[in-house]
Amino acid sequence: MYQTNKPLAQHKLIYVLISGFIGTAALAQSEPSLEITATGSQEATQSILTPTKILQGDELLNKLGSTLGATLANELGISATGYGAGSSRPVIRGLEGARVQILQNGLSVGDVSNISQDHAVGNNMQNAHQVEILRGAAALLYGSGSSGGLVNVVNDRILTNLPDRPTGAINTSYETVNNGRAGAVEVDSAFGSVAVHVDTAINNANDYRIPGYANQGGPNQAWSINPGQAQSVPYSGKLPNSFSNQNNLGVGVSHIGQNGYTGVSVERLNNKYGIPTPEGGSINQSQNRYDLQHQTRDPFAGFSSFKFSAANSNYNHTEFNNTGVAASLWKNIANEARFELAHNPIAGWKGTFGAQISTASLNATELGTGSYAIVPPTKTNSNALFWIEEGRWNSLQGNLGLRYNNMAQKPNLGTALEQQTVNTGGNTPAITLQNRSFNLLSYSAGGLWNFMQGHGAGAAYTVSQRAPSAQELYSYGAHESTATFDIGNPNLNKETSHNLEFNLQKTSGLMRAKASVYANRFNNYIYGYYTGQYIPTQENFSVVTAQQAAATIKGVEGELTYNWREHGVGGRVFGDASQGTFDAGGNLPLQPAPRLGAEIAHQRNGWLTNATYIYSYQQNKLANWEIGPAPSYNLLNAGISYTEKIQDVNWTVYLNLKNLLNEQIRYATTPMAVRLFAPQPGRSLMLGLRGTF
């Protein structure tokens, strides 16, 4: 059993950090705070109407994890899933999976990570230069249904400017908790008007050490998700099947002229990682990706930019059981193309419109039988038109966004009945596969009033429509990593979210702040419902069916910063909380716990020191089929680095300390099949060296 509150002494730590921040703030140098610019205009970046977070530079390097979810897990309003060290996606304001779109350089990453949390995102974070989080009108540029938000990972593989000399970076590190060894190299150069980029990275880590026992509740608590299923072993020390081994190679070539550029790139990604469930297992993932980008500035009168981009990705992964036997093979071939045309200001408005088409062919096969694995072969076609505008008139700002999308799901109609008989022996009702087509209309409007210099108040309203995914419509089969038997619903309707948000912000001076309160109302919210039935022929896995219901997620988040990311002493205090409920009663599953945190940093004469403390409350507002509660935890991280320029290279030696309190951390956003059996890593020290030239 878990107590609702931690001992008082543990809560004093946040008070110490905040007090230290306030007490030393007067020592900070009075330099203007760093302004960061995302993919949109400067006005959009300064507006809290479409809250945007940019991770880049030292901040990204200090927070960099082996996965996208681990990198963003402690950002404001963002938590993460946690399937060991190999697979983790961001959860934004209580929403994940298909509701949080993942992009690489503005185009879909092309993987199958939105199907299940045990499927890793198809990118390597070691090569990332910038991570952008977009919501509202800006997100409508890239996709429908991103009701949680959109994450764009930028690696600058296709250069848009000619380097005047060879430049690059090298980074290597060692981590104690998992014997982790990582290294990355990238080089940019130019030959006349042709720019070339090469990058490679490797990140190998063994099973990681955990505090206490793997089982939530200790060695005497042997959880069993399903009746008749073997109870878990109370592991301690190292967590089995929590290893991760990644490597990738990327090359980009671009021709750069006076009015624009044209470039291509290719990437090969390999990733093998463990699945730390009681059954165990691993996934061997690979992907080939090809990108094309072209941009022309001032293409013709009245327009400032024309941009065309396209990508092809050939993704596959093989799932192995705990004896190392290949059980299933997943393949996804994705193609995407889009163009954007930006116009010059008209009556104070400037904006972008364009079109986007994409196709994806998903094929998952059980290697022992040759039948499909969970989801039948399905082709997804999407065609979209989009348009966003933003304007500024003295103290007022505004933005508008509109996106129309037609999406069609076409399963292989000849695979259904025979497959269902093989999987269950006729113990569950059959589903009828049918082609589905959805017309989706999403739009957003917002305004900001700068009522005094550096102070603003705003509101934004976004309607986002999402088509059911292939697995929500057509899935039918056992899913070992979640210990469930998943059954789709081919009659699902499109999901519509209505998000209303109010904001306050202070964007100038040494002391800055922002706060948001929001309510996200869903019509036809799609979720997996645990029926209480079990499949005897499939290890008594729980039967989970795709259903829809009205639901609402409400939340607040805010932060206060002093001289943040500047020389001298800086500090930050922050907090976020959200909770989702069904309108008919009960809680949504996999909802993040409320959090409070504080950060303090000092930068001077090449030295950078920092410390972060986060208290996550116990999450006991669970769906009625979830086992809980998800316990509270204290997370304390710290780091120190020193940078010295030697000849033409800036060398930085750094030391990062993670989970210094050696706490058991279990994310409420992770399904029970992992949360109850697999905590996050324990106390760790990372030592590294990086150089830039």
CSV table of N, CA and C in Angstrom, one decimal, residues 296-412:
chain,number,residue,atom,x,y,z
A,296,THR,N,11.8,28.5,-52.5
A,296,THR,CA,12.1,29.7,-53.3
A,296,THR,C,11.6,30.9,-52.5
A,297,ARG,N,12.5,31.9,-52.3
A,297,ARG,CA,12.1,33.1,-51.6
A,297,ARG,C,11.6,34.1,-52.7
A,298,ASP,N,10.6,34.9,-52.4
A,298,ASP,CA,10.0,35.8,-53.3
A,298,ASP,C,9.7,35.2,-54.6
A,299,PRO,N,8.9,34.1,-54.7
A,299,PRO,CA,8.7,33.4,-56.0
A,299,PRO,C,8.0,34.3,-57.0
A,300,PHE,N,7.1,35.1,-56.6
A,300,PHE,CA,6.4,36.1,-57.5
A,300,PHE,C,5.7,37.1,-56.7
A,301,ALA,N,5.2,38.2,-57.3
A,301,ALA,CA,4.6,39.3,-56.7
A,301,ALA,C,3.6,39.0,-55.6
A,302,GLY,N,3.7,39.5,-54.4
A,302,GLY,CA,2.7,39.3,-53.4
A,302,GLY,C,3.0,38.1,-52.5
A,303,PHE,N,4.0,37.3,-52.8
A,303,PHE,CA,4.3,36.2,-52.0
A,303,PHE,C,5.8,36.1,-51.6
A,304,SER,N,6.0,35.8,-50.3
A,304,SER,CA,7.3,35.8,-49.8
A,304,SER,C,8.1,34.5,-49.9
A,305,SER,N,7.4,33.4,-50.0
A,305,SER,CA,8.1,32.1,-50.0
A,305,SER,C,7.2,31.0,-50.6
A,306,PHE,N,7.8,30.1,-51.3
A,306,PHE,CA,7.2,28.8,-51.8
A,306,PHE,C,8.1,27.7,-51.3
A,307,LYS,N,7.5,26.7,-50.6
A,307,LYS,CA,8.2,25.6,-50.1
A,307,LYS,C,7.5,24.3,-50.4
A,308,PHE,N,8.3,23.3,-50.9
A,308,PHE,CA,7.8,22.0,-51.2
A,308,PHE,C,8.7,21.0,-50.5
A,309,SER,N,8.1,20.0,-49.9
A,309,SER,CA,8.8,19.0,-49.2
A,309,SER,C,8.1,17.6,-49.4
A,310,ALA,N,8.9,16.6,-49.4
A,310,ALA,CA,8.4,15.2,-49.5
A,310,ALA,C,9.3,14.2,-48.8
A,311,ALA,N,8.7,13.1,-48.4
A,311,ALA,CA,9.5,12.1,-47.7
A,311,ALA,C,8.9,10.7,-48.0
A,312,ASN,N,9.8,9.8,-48.0
A,312,ASN,CA,9.4,8.3,-48.1
A,312,ASN,C,10.1,7.6,-47.0
A,313,SER,N,9.4,6.8,-46.3
A,313,SER,CA,10.0,6.0,-45.2
A,313,SER,C,9.5,4.6,-45.3
A,314,ASN,N,10.5,3.7,-45.1
A,314,ASN,CA,10.2,2.3,-45.2
A,314,ASN,C,10.6,1.7,-43.8
A,315,TYR,N,9.6,1.5,-43.0
A,315,TYR,CA,9.8,1.1,-41.6
A,315,TYR,C,9.4,-0.3,-41.4
A,316,ASN,N,10.2,-1.0,-40.5
A,316,ASN,CA,9.8,-2.4,-40.1
A,316,ASN,C,10.3,-2.7,-38.7
A,317,HIS,N,9.6,-3.5,-38.0
A,317,HIS,CA,10.2,-4.0,-36.7
A,317,HIS,C,9.7,-5.4,-36.5
A,318,THR,N,10.6,-6.2,-35.9
A,318,THR,CA,10.3,-7.6,-35.5
A,318,THR,C,10.1,-7.7,-34.0
A,319,GLU,N,9.1,-8.3,-33.6
A,319,GLU,CA,8.9,-8.5,-32.1
A,319,GLU,C,9.3,-9.9,-31.7
A,320,PHE,N,10.1,-10.0,-30.7
A,320,PHE,CA,10.6,-11.3,-30.2
A,320,PHE,C,10.0,-11.6,-28.9
A,321,ASN,N,9.7,-12.9,-28.6
A,321,ASN,CA,9.3,-13.3,-27.3
A,321,ASN,C,10.4,-13.5,-26.3
A,322,ASN,N,10.2,-13.9,-25.1
A,322,ASN,CA,11.2,-13.9,-24.1
A,322,ASN,C,12.2,-15.0,-24.3
A,323,THR,N,12.0,-15.9,-25.3
A,323,THR,CA,13.0,-16.9,-25.6
A,323,THR,C,13.8,-16.5,-26.8
A,324,GLY,N,13.6,-15.3,-27.4
A,324,GLY,CA,14.3,-14.9,-28.5
A,324,GLY,C,13.8,-15.3,-29.9
A,325,VAL,N,12.6,-15.9,-29.9
A,325,VAL,CA,12.0,-16.4,-31.1
A,325,VAL,C,11.1,-15.2,-31.7
A,326,ALA,N,11.3,-15.0,-33.0
A,326,ALA,CA,10.6,-13.9,-33.7
A,326,ALA,C,9.1,-14.3,-33.8
A,327,ALA,N,8.3,-13.4,-33.2
A,327,ALA,CA,6.8,-13.7,-33.2
A,327,ALA,C,6.0,-12.9,-34.2
A,328,SER,N,6.4,-11.7,-34.5
A,328,SER,CA,5.6,-10.9,-35.5
A,328,SER,C,6.5,-9.9,-36.2
A,329,LEU,N,6.1,-9.6,-37.4
A,329,LEU,CA,6.8,-8.6,-38.3
A,329,LEU,C,5.9,-7.5,-38.7
A,330,TRP,N,6.2,-6.3,-38.4
A,330,TRP,CA,5.4,-5.1,-38.7
A,330,TRP,C,6.1,-4.3,-39.8
A,331,LYS,N,5.4,-3.9,-40.8
A,331,LYS,CA,5.9,-3.0,-41.9
A,331,LYS,C,5.0,-1.8,-42.1
A,332,ASN,N,5.6,-0.7,-42.4
A,332,ASN,CA,4.8,0.5,-42.7
A,332,ASN,C,5.6,1.3,-43.8
A,333,ILE,N,5.0,1.4,-44.9
A,333,ILE,CA,5.6,2.2,-46.0
A,333,ILE,C,4.8,3.5,-46.1
A,334,ALA,N,5.4,4.6,-45.9
A,334,ALA,CA,4.7,5.9,-45.8
A,334,ALA,C,5.3,6.9,-46.8
A,335,ASN,N,4.5,7.6,-47.5
A,335,ASN,CA,4.9,8.6,-48.5
A,335,ASN,C,4.1,9.9,-48.1
A,336,GLU,N,4.7,11.0,-48.2
A,336,GLU,CA,4.1,12.3,-47.9
A,336,GLU,C,4.7,13.4,-48.7
A,337,ALA,N,3.8,14.3,-49.2
A,337,ALA,CA,4.3,15.5,-49.9
A,337,ALA,C,3.4,16.7,-49.6
A,338,ARG,N,4.0,17.9,-49.5
A,338,ARG,CA,3.3,19.1,-49.2
A,338,ARG,C,3.9,20.3,-49.8
A,339,PHE,N,3.1,21.3,-50.0
A,339,PHE,CA,3.7,22.6,-50.4
A,339,PHE,C,3.0,23.7,-49.6
A,340,GLU,N,3.8,24.8,-49.4
A,340,GLU,CA,3.3,25.9,-48.6
A,340,GLU,C,3.7,27.2,-49.4
A,341,LEU,N,2.7,28.1,-49.4
A,341,LEU,CA,2.9,29.4,-50.1
A,341,LEU,C,2.6,30.5,-49.1
A,342,ALA,N,3.5,31.3,-48.8
A,342,ALA,CA,3.4,32.4,-47.8
A,342,ALA,C,3.2,33.7,-48.5
A,343,HIS,N,2.2,34.5,-48.1
A,343,HIS,CA,1.9,35.8,-48.8
A,343,HIS,C,2.4,36.9,-47.9
A,344,ASN,N,2.7,38.0,-48.6
A,344,ASN,CA,3.1,39.2,-47.9
A,344,ASN,C,1.9,39.8,-47.1
A,345,PRO,N,2.2,40.7,-46.2
A,345,PRO,CA,1.1,41.3,-45.4
A,345,PRO,C,0.1,42.0,-46.2
A,346,ILE,N,-1.2,41.8,-45.8
A,346,ILE,CA,-2.4,42.4,-46.4
A,346,ILE,C,-3.2,42.9,-45.3
A,347,ALA,N,-3.4,44.2,-45.1
A,347,ALA,CA,-4.2,44.8,-44.1
A,347,ALA,C,-3.8,44.3,-42.7
A,348,GLY,N,-2.5,44.2,-42.5
A,348,GLY,CA,-2.0,43.7,-41.2
A,348,GLY,C,-2.0,42.2,-41.0
A,349,TRP,N,-2.5,41.4,-42.0
A,349,TRP,CA,-2.4,40.0,-41.9
A,349,TRP,C,-1.4,39.4,-42.8
A,350,LYS,N,-0.7,38.4,-42.3
A,350,LYS,CA,0.2,37.6,-43.2
A,350,LYS,C,0.0,36.1,-42.8
A,351,GLY,N,0.2,35.3,-43.8
A,351,GLY,CA,-0.2,33.9,-43.6
A,351,GLY,C,0.4,32.9,-44.6
A,352,THR,N,0.0,31.7,-44.5
A,352,THR,CA,0.5,30.6,-45.3
A,352,THR,C,-0.7,29.7,-45.6
A,353,PHE,N,-0.8,29.3,-46.9
A,353,PHE,CA,-1.7,28.2,-47.3
A,353,PHE,C,-1.0,27.2,-48.1
A,354,GLY,N,-1.7,26.0,-48.2
A,354,GLY,CA,-1.0,24.9,-48.9
A,354,GLY,C,-1.8,23.7,-49.0
A,355,ALA,N,-1.2,22.6,-49.4
A,355,ALA,CA,-1.8,21.3,-49.6
A,355,ALA,C,-0.9,20.2,-49.1
A,356,GLN,N,-1.4,19.1,-48.8
A,356,GLN,CA,-0.6,18.0,-48.3
A,356,GLN,C,-1.3,16.7,-48.6
A,357,ILE,N,-0.6,15.7,-49.1
A,357,ILE,CA,-1.1,14.4,-49.4
A,357,ILE,C,-0.2,13.3,-48.7
A,358,SER,N,-0.7,12.2,-48.3
A,358,SER,CA,0.1,11.2,-47.7
A,358,SER,C,-0.6,9.9,-47.9
A,359,THR,N,0.2,8.8,-47.9
A,359,THR,CA,-0.3,7.4,-48.0
A,359,THR,C,0.6,6.6,-47.0
A,360,ALA,N,-0.1,5.6,-46.4
A,360,ALA,CA,0.7,4.7,-45.6
A,360,ALA,C,0.1,3.3,-45.8
A,361,SER,N,1.0,2.3,-45.9
A,361,SER,CA,0.6,0.9,-46.1
A,361,SER,C,1.1,0.1,-44.9
A,362,LEU,N,0.2,-0.3,-44.0
A,362,LEU,CA,0.6,-1.0,-42.8
A,362,LEU,C,0.3,-2.5,-43.0
A,363,ASN,N,1.3,-3.3,-42.6
A,363,ASN,CA,1.2,-4.8,-42.7
A,363,ASN,C,1.9,-5.4,-41.5
A,364,ALA,N,1.1,-6.1,-40.7
A,364,ALA,CA,1.7,-6.8,-39.5
A,364,ALA,C,1.3,-8.3,-39.6
A,365,THR,N,2.4,-9.2,-39.5
A,365,THR,CA,2.2,-10.6,-39.8
A,365,THR,C,2.7,-11.4,-38.6
A,366,GLU,N,1.9,-12.4,-38.2
A,366,GLU,CA,2.3,-13.4,-37.2
A,366,GLU,C,3.2,-14.4,-37.9
A,367,LEU,N,4.5,-14.4,-37.5
A,367,LEU,CA,5.5,-15.2,-38.2
A,367,LEU,C,5.2,-16.7,-38.1
A,368,GLY,N,4.6,-17.2,-37.0
A,368,GLY,CA,4.4,-18.6,-36.9
A,368,GLY,C,3.2,-19.1,-37.7
A,369,THR,N,2.2,-18.3,-38.0
A,369,THR,CA,1.0,-18.7,-38.7
A,369,THR,C,0.9,-18.1,-40.1
A,370,GLY,N,1.5,-17.0,-40.3
A,370,GLY,CA,1.3,-16.2,-41.5
A,370,GLY,C,0.1,-15.4,-41.6
A,371,SER,N,-0.8,-15.4,-40.5
A,371,SER,CA,-1.9,-14.5,-40.4
A,371,SER,C,-1.5,-13.2,-39.9
A,372,TYR,N,-2.4,-12.2,-39.9
A,372,TYR,CA,-2.0,-10.9,-39.5
A,372,TYR,C,-1.9,-10.8,-38.0
A,373,ALA,N,-1.1,-9.8,-37.5
A,373,ALA,CA,-0.9,-9.6,-36.1
A,373,ALA,C,-1.7,-8.4,-35.7
A,374,ILE,N,-2.8,-8.6,-34.9
A,374,ILE,CA,-3.6,-7.5,-34.3
A,374,ILE,C,-4.3,-6.7,-35.4
A,375,VAL,N,-3.6,-6.1,-36.3
A,375,VAL,CA,-4.3,-5.2,-37.3
A,375,VAL,C,-4.1,-5.8,-38.7
A,376,PRO,N,-5.2,-5.9,-39.5
A,376,PRO,CA,-5.1,-6.4,-40.8
A,376,PRO,C,-4.4,-5.5,-41.7
A,377,PRO,N,-3.8,-5.9,-42.9
A,377,PRO,CA,-3.1,-5.0,-43.8
A,377,PRO,C,-4.1,-3.9,-44.2
A,378,THR,N,-3.6,-2.7,-44.0
A,378,THR,CA,-4.5,-1.5,-44.2
A,378,THR,C,-3.7,-0.4,-44.9
A,379,LYS,N,-4.4,0.2,-45.9
A,379,LYS,CA,-3.8,1.4,-46.6
A,379,LYS,C,-4.6,2.6,-46.2
A,380,THR,N,-3.9,3.6,-45.8
A,380,THR,CA,-4.5,4.9,-45.3
A,380,THR,C,-4.1,6.0,-46.3
A,381,ASN,N,-5.1,6.7,-46.9
A,381,ASN,CA,-4.8,7.8,-47.8
A,381,ASN,C,-5.4,9.1,-47.1
A,382,SER,N,-4.6,10.2,-47.2
A,382,SER,CA,-5.0,11.4,-46.7
A,382,SER,C,-4.7,12.6,-47.6
A,383,ASN,N,-5.7,13.5,-47.8
A,383,ASN,CA,-5.5,14.7,-48.7
A,383,ASN,C,-6.0,15.9,-47.9
A,384,ALA,N,-5.2,16.9,-47.9
A,384,ALA,CA,-5.6,18.1,-47.0
A,384,ALA,C,-5.3,19.4,-47.7
A,385,LEU,N,-6.1,20.4,-47.3
A,385,LEU,CA,-5.8,21.8,-47.6
A,385,LEU,C,-5.7,22.6,-46.3
A,386,PHE,N,-4.8,23.5,-46.2
A,386,PHE,CA,-4.7,24.3,-44.9
A,386,PHE,C,-4.4,25.7,-45.2
A,387,TRP,N,-4.7,26.5,-44.2
A,387,TRP,CA,-4.6,28.0,-44.3
A,387,TRP,C,-4.5,28.6,-42.9
A,388,ILE,N,-3.4,29.3,-42.6
A,388,ILE,CA,-3.4,30.1,-41.3
A,388,ILE,C,-3.0,31.5,-41.6
A,389,GLU,N,-3.5,32.4,-40.7
A,389,GLU,CA,-3.3,33.8,-40.8
A,389,GLU,C,-3.0,34.4,-39.4
A,390,GLU,N,-2.1,35.4,-39.4
A,390,GLU,CA,-1.9,36.1,-38.1
A,390,GLU,C,-1.7,37.5,-38.4
A,391,GLY,N,-2.1,38.4,-37.5
A,391,GLY,CA,-2.0,39.8,-37.7
A,391,GLY,C,-1.7,40.5,-36.4
A,392,ARG,N,-1.3,41.8,-36.6
A,392,ARG,CA,-1.0,42.6,-35.4
A,392,ARG,C,-1.4,44.0,-35.7
A,393,TRP,N,-2.1,44.6,-34.7
A,393,TRP,CA,-2.6,46.0,-34.9
A,393,TRP,C,-2.4,46.7,-33.5
A,394,ASN,N,-1.3,47.5,-33.4
A,394,ASN,CA,-1.0,48.2,-32.2
A,394,ASN,C,-0.9,47.2,-31.1
A,395,SER,N,-1.8,47.2,-30.1
A,395,SER,CA,-1.7,46.4,-28.9
A,395,SER,C,-2.4,45.1,-29.1
A,396,LEU,N,-3.0,44.8,-30.2
A,396,LEU,CA,-3.8,43.6,-30.4
A,396,LEU,C,-3.1,42.7,-31.4
A,397,GLN,N,-3.2,41.4,-31.2
A,397,GLN,CA,-2.7,40.3,-32.1
A,397,GLN,C,-3.9,39.3,-32.3
A,398,GLY,N,-3.8,38.7,-33.4
A,398,GLY,CA,-4.8,37.7,-33.7
A,398,GLY,C,-4.3,36.6,-34.6
A,399,ASN,N,-4.9,35.4,-34.6
A,399,ASN,CA,-4.5,34.4,-35.5
A,399,ASN,C,-5.8,33.5,-35.8
A,400,LEU,N,-5.8,33.0,-37.1
A,400,LEU,CA,-6.8,32.2,-37.6
A,400,LEU,C,-6.2,31.0,-38.2
A,401,GLY,N,-6.8,29.8,-38.1
A,401,GLY,CA,-6.3,28.6,-38.8
A,401,GLY,C,-7.5,27.8,-39.3
A,402,LEU,N,-7.3,27.1,-40.4
A,402,LEU,CA,-8.3,26.3,-41.0
A,402,LEU,C,-7.7,25.2,-41.8
A,403,ARG,N,-8.2,23.9,-41.6
A,403,ARG,CA,-7.7,22.8,-42.3
A,403,ARG,C,-8.8,21.8,-42.6
A,404,TYR,N,-8.9,21.4,-43.9
A,404,TYR,CA,-9.8,20.4,-44.4
A,404,TYR,C,-9.0,19.2,-44.8
A,405,ASN,N,-9.5,18.0,-44.3
A,405,ASN,CA,-8.8,16.8,-44.5
A,405,ASN,C,-9.7,15.7,-44.9
A,406,ASN,N,-9.5,15.0,-46.0
A,406,ASN,CA,-10.2,13.7,-46.3
A,406,ASN,C,-9.3,12.6,-46.0
A,407,MET,N,-9.7,11.6,-45.2
A,407,MET,CA,-8.9,10.5,-44.9
A,407,MET,C,-9.7,9.2,-45.1
A,408,ALA,N,-9.1,8.2,-45.8
A,408,ALA,CA,-9.7,7.0,-46.1
A,408,ALA,C,-8.9,5.8,-45.6
A,409,GLN,N,-9.6,4.9,-44.9
A,409,GLN,CA,-8.9,3.6,-44.4
A,409,GLN,C,-9.4,2.5,-45.2
A,410,LYS,N,-8.5,1.7,-45.8
A,410,LYS,CA,-8.9,0.6,-46.7
A,410,LYS,C,-8.2,-0.7,-46.2
A,411,PRO,N,-8.9,-1.5,-45.4
A,411,PRO,CA,-8.3,-2.7,-45.0
A,411,PRO,C,-8.4,-3.8,-46.1
A,412,ASN,N,-7.5,-4.8,-45.9
A,412,ASN,CA,-7.6,-6.0,-46.8
A,412,ASN,C,-8.9,-6.8,-46.4
